[in-house]
């Protein structure tokens, strides 16, 4: 009888030892510097960013129901979100250049976790406002830091790897609304919001064990060094993203209103059009992850901008459901190249201060998103929402002109430094 009881116990001990050794091996492997693991961690961060920001609609529904808030109070929460994103985008660059990526990614995920738990169990409007500010701040940091991280670990094909990184935001953007729709029928909103916060801890644990690149400026960054970054080339690239961010923003924010006012009064068709645009963006980023390895980035950029022009003009002139779908698919596909290619150029030009340079251009991009969205609102109110595709057309033409000037200066900069970089040619 003793043998019968001891044998299973010994087998359990052996199994436990094997499991512990396997976990130990995984930890040792993760703690050694591996570019593949670093890239996976960046993708996990970008997936988190997509999931978090596509969850905010559910969060606002929960807030309205749970706290019986007025539209004005809800508006105060949503107004804090872009402010937090802007603040996070300004801060992340100098911090990652000075201290490295691990602490920044850990801190940003912790901010987002605390924010979601705060929303789920908040007892006052002030706590909710602080939580929304934290979500924006953490999201702005994690978005910028993951892009800068991928640029830093990609000595070649920065644009291609940044495109693949963007795929994971798209996966979160497309998949999360569907998942939340299924969960909302089975669980209360408080549990869903708290569950999203718990999910944030998964990439937090991953960031904790993965070894990241060391800081490039552990001695510190002087204001003089930061001032040198504000060159004509960087500012021109920043203003390309100013309009790129703007057209992406107004396409998402105004397409539904355009569809309902001009094409069809049925909301379903507008939602399908937005979904098709997001799917098209994911496919575009996935394809560009391979195309940018073989095709010059500037060629890809002009092709994608041409797709945006074609899509916008289709929506403006063809007021049918088929025209709406075609236009949104083309514009979504065209959005794929802008950020990855331009950030790839920035990473090539400023390898010693990738984070700070990314902070500058991403901040300019966010300002453009806000200003052009506001301008589109004024135009729509005065002349009608049917003119919103023309705003996109004008922005794309301006992007092409600004990029042509930036590209010329980039080539002159490379020649003056005696460098040859295929990505710039």
Coordinates of C-alpha atoms in Angstrom, one line a residue:
X1 CA 0.0 0.0 0.0
X2 CA 2.9 2.3 0.8
X3 CA 4.3 1.8 -2.7
X4 CA 0.9 2.6 -4.2
X5 CA 0.7 5.9 -2.5
X6 CA 4.4 6.9 -2.9
X7 CA 4.6 6.3 -6.7
X8 CA 2.0 8.9 -7.7
X9 CA 3.6 11.3 -5.3
X10 CA 7.0 10.8 -6.8
X11 CA 5.5 11.1 -10.3
X12 CA 3.9 14.4 -9.3
X13 CA 7.2 15.6 -7.8
X14 CA 9.0 14.7 -11.1
X15 CA 6.4 16.5 -13.1
X16 CA 6.6 19.6 -10.9
X17 CA 10.4 19.7 -11.2
X18 CA 10.1 19.4 -15.0
X19 CA 7.6 22.3 -15.1
X20 CA 9.8 24.4 -12.8
X21 CA 12.8 23.8 -15.0
X22 CA 10.8 24.6 -18.1
X23 CA 9.6 27.9 -16.6
X24 CA 13.2 28.7 -15.4
X25 CA 14.5 28.0 -18.9
X26 CA 11.9 30.3 -20.4
X27 CA 12.9 33.1 -18.0
X28 CA 16.6 32.6 -18.7
X29 CA 15.9 32.7 -22.4
X30 CA 13.8 35.9 -22.1
X31 CA 16.3 37.7 -19.9
X32 CA 19.0 37.2 -22.5
X33 CA 19.0 39.9 -25.1
X34 CA 17.1 38.7 -28.2
X35 CA 15.9 41.1 -30.9
X36 CA 13.0 38.7 -31.7
X37 CA 11.7 38.8 -28.2
X38 CA 12.1 42.6 -28.1
X39 CA 10.1 42.9 -31.3
X40 CA 7.4 40.6 -29.9
X41 CA 7.2 42.8 -26.7
X42 CA 6.8 45.9 -28.9
X43 CA 4.0 44.1 -30.8
X44 CA 2.3 43.2 -27.5
X45 CA 2.5 46.8 -26.4
X46 CA 0.9 48.0 -29.7
X47 CA -1.8 45.4 -29.5
X48 CA -2.5 46.6 -26.0
X49 CA -2.7 50.2 -27.3
X50 CA -5.2 49.1 -29.9
X51 CA -7.3 47.1 -27.4
X52 CA -7.4 49.9 -24.9
X53 CA -8.5 52.7 -27.2
X54 CA -11.1 50.6 -29.0
X55 CA -12.5 49.7 -25.5
X56 CA -13.2 53.3 -24.6
X57 CA -16.6 53.2 -26.3
X58 CA -17.6 50.4 -23.9
X59 CA -16.0 52.3 -21.0
X60 CA -18.1 55.5 -21.8
X61 CA -21.3 53.4 -21.9
X62 CA -20.4 51.9 -18.5
X63 CA -19.7 55.4 -17.1
X64 CA -23.0 56.7 -18.3
X65 CA -25.0 53.8 -16.8
X66 CA -23.0 53.4 -13.6
X67 CA -22.7 57.0 -12.5
X68 CA -25.8 58.6 -14.2
X69 CA -23.6 61.3 -15.8
X70 CA -24.7 64.1 -18.1
X71 CA -23.4 64.5 -21.6
X72 CA -21.4 67.5 -20.4
X73 CA -19.7 65.4 -17.7
X74 CA -18.9 62.6 -20.2
X75 CA -17.6 65.3 -22.5
X76 CA -15.2 66.4 -19.8
X77 CA -13.8 62.9 -19.6
X78 CA -13.3 62.5 -23.4
X79 CA -11.6 66.0 -23.5
X80 CA -8.9 64.8 -21.0
X81 CA -8.0 61.8 -23.2
X82 CA -6.3 63.6 -26.1
X83 CA -4.6 65.9 -23.6
X84 CA -3.1 62.8 -21.9
X85 CA -2.1 61.3 -25.2
X86 CA -0.3 64.5 -26.2
X87 CA 1.5 64.7 -22.8
X88 CA 2.6 61.1 -23.1
X89 CA 3.9 61.6 -26.6
X90 CA 5.9 64.6 -25.5
X91 CA 7.4 62.9 -22.4
X92 CA 8.3 59.4 -23.7
X93 CA 11.1 60.3 -26.1
X94 CA 13.6 62.0 -23.9
X95 CA 12.9 59.4 -21.1
X96 CA 13.6 56.4 -23.3
X97 CA 16.7 58.0 -24.7
X98 CA 18.0 58.7 -21.2
X99 CA 16.8 55.6 -19.2
X100 CA 15.9 52.9 -21.8
X101 CA 12.7 51.2 -22.7
X102 CA 12.0 48.7 -19.9
X103 CA 11.0 51.2 -17.2
X104 CA 9.0 53.3 -19.7
X105 CA 6.9 50.3 -20.9
X106 CA 6.4 49.0 -17.4
X107 CA 5.3 52.4 -16.2
X108 CA 2.9 53.0 -19.1
X109 CA 1.2 49.6 -18.7
X110 CA 0.9 50.2 -15.0
X111 CA -0.8 53.6 -15.6
X112 CA -3.3 52.0 -17.9
X113 CA -4.0 49.1 -15.5
X114 CA -4.6 51.6 -12.6
X115 CA -6.8 53.7 -14.9
X116 CA -9.2 50.9 -15.9
X117 CA -9.5 49.7 -12.3
X118 CA -10.1 53.2 -11.2
X119 CA -12.9 53.6 -13.7
X120 CA -14.5 50.2 -12.7
X121 CA -14.5 51.1 -9.0
X122 CA -14.4 54.9 -9.0
X123 CA -16.5 56.8 -6.4
X124 CA -16.4 60.3 -7.8
X125 CA -16.0 62.4 -11.0
X126 CA -12.5 63.4 -10.0
X127 CA -11.3 59.8 -9.9
X128 CA -12.9 59.2 -13.3
X129 CA -11.2 62.3 -14.7
X130 CA -7.8 61.2 -13.3
X131 CA -8.3 57.7 -14.8
X132 CA -9.1 59.0 -18.3
X133 CA -6.1 61.3 -18.1
X134 CA -3.9 58.3 -17.1
X135 CA -5.3 56.2 -20.0
X136 CA -4.3 58.9 -22.4
X137 CA -0.9 59.5 -20.8
X138 CA -0.1 55.8 -20.7
X139 CA -1.4 55.2 -24.2
X140 CA 0.7 58.1 -25.6
X141 CA 3.8 56.7 -24.0
X142 CA 3.3 53.1 -25.1
X143 CA 2.4 54.1 -28.7
X144 CA 5.5 56.2 -29.1
X145 CA 7.9 54.0 -27.2
X146 CA 7.0 50.8 -29.1
X147 CA 7.5 52.6 -32.4
X148 CA 10.9 54.0 -31.3
X149 CA 11.9 50.6 -29.9
X150 CA 11.2 48.8 -33.2
X151 CA 13.2 51.5 -35.1
X152 CA 16.1 51.1 -32.7
X153 CA 16.3 47.3 -33.1
X154 CA 16.0 47.5 -36.9
X155 CA 19.3 48.5 -38.5
X156 CA 17.7 47.7 -41.9
X157 CA 14.1 47.8 -43.1
X158 CA 12.8 50.1 -40.4
X159 CA 9.7 51.0 -42.4
X160 CA 8.9 47.3 -43.0
X161 CA 9.2 46.4 -39.3
X162 CA 7.2 49.4 -38.3
X163 CA 4.5 48.4 -40.7
X164 CA 4.3 44.9 -39.1
X165 CA 4.1 46.6 -35.7
X166 CA 1.2 48.6 -36.9
X167 CA -0.7 45.4 -37.9
X168 CA -1.1 44.6 -34.2
X169 CA -2.8 47.9 -33.5
X170 CA -5.2 47.0 -36.3
X171 CA -5.9 43.6 -34.9
X172 CA -6.9 45.2 -31.6
X173 CA -9.0 47.8 -33.5
X174 CA -10.9 45.2 -35.6
X175 CA -11.2 42.4 -33.0
X176 CA -11.9 44.3 -29.8
X177 CA -15.4 45.7 -30.7
X178 CA -16.6 42.2 -31.7
X179 CA -15.3 40.7 -28.5
X180 CA -16.8 43.4 -26.3
X181 CA -20.1 43.0 -28.1
X182 CA -20.1 39.3 -27.2
X183 CA -19.0 39.9 -23.6
X184 CA -21.6 42.7 -22.9
X185 CA -24.4 40.2 -23.3
X186 CA -23.0 37.9 -20.6
X187 CA -21.2 40.2 -18.1
X188 CA -21.9 43.5 -16.4
X189 CA -19.9 46.5 -17.7
X190 CA -18.0 46.9 -14.4
X191 CA -16.6 43.4 -14.8
X192 CA -15.7 44.0 -18.4
X193 CA -13.9 47.2 -17.6
X194 CA -12.0 45.6 -14.7
X195 CA -11.2 42.6 -16.9
X196 CA -9.6 44.9 -19.5
X197 CA -7.4 46.3 -16.7
X198 CA -6.4 42.8 -15.7
X199 CA -5.5 41.9 -19.3
X200 CA -3.0 44.8 -19.3
X201 CA -1.0 42.9 -16.7
X202 CA -0.1 40.2 -19.3
X203 CA 2.2 42.5 -21.4
X204 CA 3.4 44.0 -18.1
X205 CA 4.8 40.6 -17.0
X206 CA 6.3 40.1 -20.5
X207 CA 8.0 43.5 -20.3
X208 CA 9.3 42.6 -16.8
X209 CA 11.3 39.5 -18.0
X210 CA 12.4 40.6 -21.5
X211 CA 15.8 42.2 -21.7
X212 CA 15.6 45.5 -23.7
X213 CA 18.4 47.6 -25.4
X214 CA 20.4 49.7 -23.0
X215 CA 20.0 53.4 -22.9
X216 CA 21.9 55.3 -25.6
X217 CA 22.4 58.4 -23.5
X218 CA 22.9 57.2 -20.0
X219 CA 25.0 60.4 -19.3
X220 CA 21.9 62.5 -19.9
X221 CA 20.6 64.7 -22.7
X222 CA 21.4 68.4 -22.8
X223 CA 19.0 71.1 -24.1
X224 CA 21.6 72.0 -26.7
X225 CA 21.5 68.4 -28.1
X226 CA 17.7 68.5 -28.1
X227 CA 17.8 71.9 -29.9
X228 CA 19.9 70.4 -32.7
X229 CA 17.1 67.9 -33.5
X230 CA 14.8 70.7 -34.6
X231 CA 16.2 70.8 -38.1
X232 CA 14.3 71.6 -41.3
X233 CA 14.3 67.9 -42.3
X234 CA 12.7 66.8 -39.0
X235 CA 10.1 69.5 -39.0
X236 CA 9.2 68.8 -42.6
X237 CA 8.8 65.1 -41.8
X238 CA 6.7 66.1 -38.8
X239 CA 4.4 68.2 -40.9
X240 CA 4.0 65.3 -43.3
X241 CA 2.7 63.4 -40.3
X242 CA 0.7 66.5 -39.3
X243 CA -1.5 65.9 -42.4
X244 CA -1.2 62.1 -42.4
X245 CA -2.6 61.9 -38.8
X246 CA -5.3 64.5 -39.8
X247 CA -6.6 62.5 -42.8
X248 CA -6.6 59.2 -40.8
X249 CA -8.5 61.0 -38.0
X250 CA -11.2 62.7 -40.1
X251 CA -11.7 59.5 -42.2
X252 CA -12.6 57.7 -39.0
X253 CA -14.5 60.5 -37.3
X254 CA -16.5 61.9 -40.2
X255 CA -17.1 58.9 -42.5
X256 CA -20.2 57.8 -40.6
X257 CA -21.7 61.3 -40.7
X258 CA -20.9 61.5 -44.4
X259 CA -22.5 58.1 -45.1
X260 CA -25.7 58.9 -43.2
X261 CA -26.1 62.4 -44.8
X262 CA -25.1 61.7 -48.4
X263 CA -25.2 57.9 -49.1
X264 CA -27.8 56.1 -47.0
X265 CA -29.7 56.8 -43.7
X266 CA -29.1 53.3 -42.5
X267 CA -26.3 53.2 -39.8
X268 CA -25.4 49.6 -40.6
X269 CA -23.8 50.5 -44.0
X270 CA -21.7 53.3 -42.3
X271 CA -20.4 50.8 -39.7
X272 CA -19.6 48.2 -42.4
X273 CA -17.6 50.9 -44.3
X274 CA -15.6 51.8 -41.2
X275 CA -14.9 48.1 -40.6
X276 CA -13.8 47.6 -44.2
X277 CA -11.4 50.6 -43.9
X278 CA -9.8 49.1 -40.7
X279 CA -9.5 45.7 -42.3
X280 CA -7.9 47.3 -45.4
X281 CA -5.4 49.1 -43.2
X282 CA -4.4 45.9 -41.5
X283 CA -3.9 44.1 -44.8
X284 CA -1.9 47.1 -46.1
X285 CA 0.4 47.1 -43.1
X286 CA 0.9 43.4 -43.4
X287 CA 1.8 43.6 -47.1
X288 CA 4.1 46.6 -46.6
X289 CA 6.0 44.6 -44.0
X290 CA 7.3 42.5 -47.0
X291 CA 7.1 45.1 -49.8
X292 CA 9.2 47.7 -48.1
X293 CA 12.1 45.3 -47.9
X294 CA 12.3 45.2 -51.7
X295 CA 10.7 48.5 -52.9
X296 CA 12.0 52.0 -52.1
X297 CA 9.9 53.6 -49.3
X298 CA 9.3 56.9 -51.2
X299 CA 7.8 54.9 -54.1
X300 CA 5.5 53.0 -51.7
X301 CA 4.5 56.3 -50.0
X302 CA 3.4 58.0 -53.2
X303 CA 1.5 54.9 -54.3
X304 CA -0.4 54.8 -51.0
X305 CA -1.2 58.5 -51.1
X306 CA -2.6 58.0 -54.6
X307 CA -4.9 55.3 -53.1
X308 CA -6.1 57.8 -50.6
X309 CA -6.8 60.4 -53.4
X310 CA -8.6 57.8 -55.5
X311 CA -10.7 56.7 -52.5
X312 CA -11.6 60.2 -51.4
X313 CA -12.6 61.3 -54.9
X314 CA -14.7 58.1 -55.3
X315 CA -16.6 58.9 -52.2
X316 CA -17.1 62.5 -53.3
X317 CA -18.4 61.8 -56.8
X318 CA -20.1 58.3 -56.3
X319 CA -22.9 58.6 -53.8
X320 CA -23.8 54.9 -53.6
X321 CA -23.1 52.2 -51.0
X322 CA -20.7 50.5 -53.5
X323 CA -18.9 53.9 -53.9
X324 CA -18.7 54.3 -50.2
X325 CA -17.3 50.9 -49.6
X326 CA -14.8 51.3 -52.5
X327 CA -13.7 54.7 -51.2
X328 CA -13.2 53.5 -47.6
X329 CA -11.3 50.4 -48.7
X330 CA -8.9 52.5 -50.9
X331 CA -8.4 55.1 -48.2
X332 CA -7.8 52.5 -45.5
X333 CA -5.2 50.8 -47.7
X334 CA -3.6 54.1 -48.4
X335 CA -3.2 54.9 -44.7
X336 CA -0.9 51.9 -44.3
X337 CA 2.4 53.6 -45.4
X338 CA 2.4 57.1 -43.9
X339 CA 3.5 56.5 -40.3
X340 CA 5.8 53.5 -40.8
X341 CA 7.7 55.1 -43.7
X342 CA 8.1 58.5 -42.2
X343 CA 9.1 57.2 -38.8
X344 CA 11.5 54.9 -40.6
X345 CA 13.2 57.9 -42.1
X346 CA 13.3 59.7 -38.8
X347 CA 14.9 56.6 -37.2
X348 CA 17.6 56.6 -39.9
X349 CA 18.4 60.3 -39.6
X350 CA 18.6 60.4 -35.8
X351 CA 19.8 57.0 -34.5
X352 CA 21.3 58.5 -31.4
X353 CA 18.1 60.2 -30.3
X354 CA 15.3 58.1 -31.8
X355 CA 12.9 58.5 -28.9
X356 CA 13.2 62.3 -28.7
X357 CA 13.0 62.7 -32.5
X358 CA 9.9 60.4 -32.5
X359 CA 8.4 62.5 -29.7
X360 CA 8.7 65.7 -31.8
X361 CA 7.1 64.3 -35.0
X362 CA 4.4 62.4 -33.2
X363 CA 3.5 65.5 -31.2
X364 CA 3.2 67.5 -34.4
X365 CA 1.1 64.7 -35.8
X366 CA -1.3 64.8 -32.9
X367 CA -1.7 68.6 -33.2
X368 CA -2.5 68.2 -36.9
X369 CA -5.2 65.6 -36.0
X370 CA -6.8 68.0 -33.6
X371 CA -6.7 71.1 -35.7
X372 CA -7.8 69.6 -39.0
X373 CA -10.6 67.7 -37.3
X374 CA -11.8 71.0 -35.9
X375 CA -11.5 72.6 -39.4
X376 CA -13.5 69.8 -40.9
X377 CA -16.2 70.4 -38.4
X378 CA -16.4 74.1 -39.4
X379 CA -16.4 73.3 -43.1
X380 CA -19.1 70.6 -42.6
X381 CA -21.3 73.0 -40.6
X382 CA -21.0 75.8 -43.1
X383 CA -20.9 73.9 -46.5
X384 CA -22.2 70.5 -45.6
X385 CA -20.5 67.2 -44.6
X386 CA -20.5 66.1 -48.3
X387 CA -17.3 68.2 -48.7
X388 CA -15.3 66.2 -46.1
X389 CA -13.6 64.0 -48.8
X390 CA -12.2 67.2 -50.4
X391 CA -10.5 68.0 -47.1
X392 CA -8.7 64.7 -47.4
X393 CA -7.7 65.4 -51.0
X394 CA -6.2 68.8 -50.1
X395 CA -4.3 67.3 -47.1
X396 CA -2.8 64.5 -49.3
X397 CA -1.7 67.0 -51.9
X398 CA 0.0 69.1 -49.2
X399 CA 1.7 65.9 -47.9
X400 CA 3.1 65.2 -51.3
X401 CA 4.5 68.7 -51.7
X402 CA 6.1 68.8 -48.2
X403 CA 7.5 65.3 -48.5
X404 CA 9.1 66.2 -51.9
X405 CA 10.9 69.1 -50.1
X406 CA 11.9 66.9 -47.1
X407 CA 13.2 64.1 -49.4
X408 CA 15.4 66.5 -51.2
X409 CA 16.9 67.8 -48.0
X410 CA 17.4 64.2 -46.7
X411 CA 19.5 63.3 -49.7
X412 CA 21.6 66.5 -49.3
X413 CA 22.1 65.7 -45.6
X414 CA 23.3 62.2 -46.4
X415 CA 25.7 63.4 -49.1
X416 CA 27.1 66.1 -46.7
X417 CA 27.8 63.4 -44.1
X418 CA 29.3 61.1 -46.6
X419 CA 26.9 58.2 -45.8
X420 CA 25.1 55.9 -48.2
X421 CA 21.7 54.6 -46.9
X422 CA 19.6 52.7 -49.4
X423 CA 16.5 53.6 -47.4
X424 CA 16.8 57.2 -48.4
X425 CA 17.5 56.8 -52.1

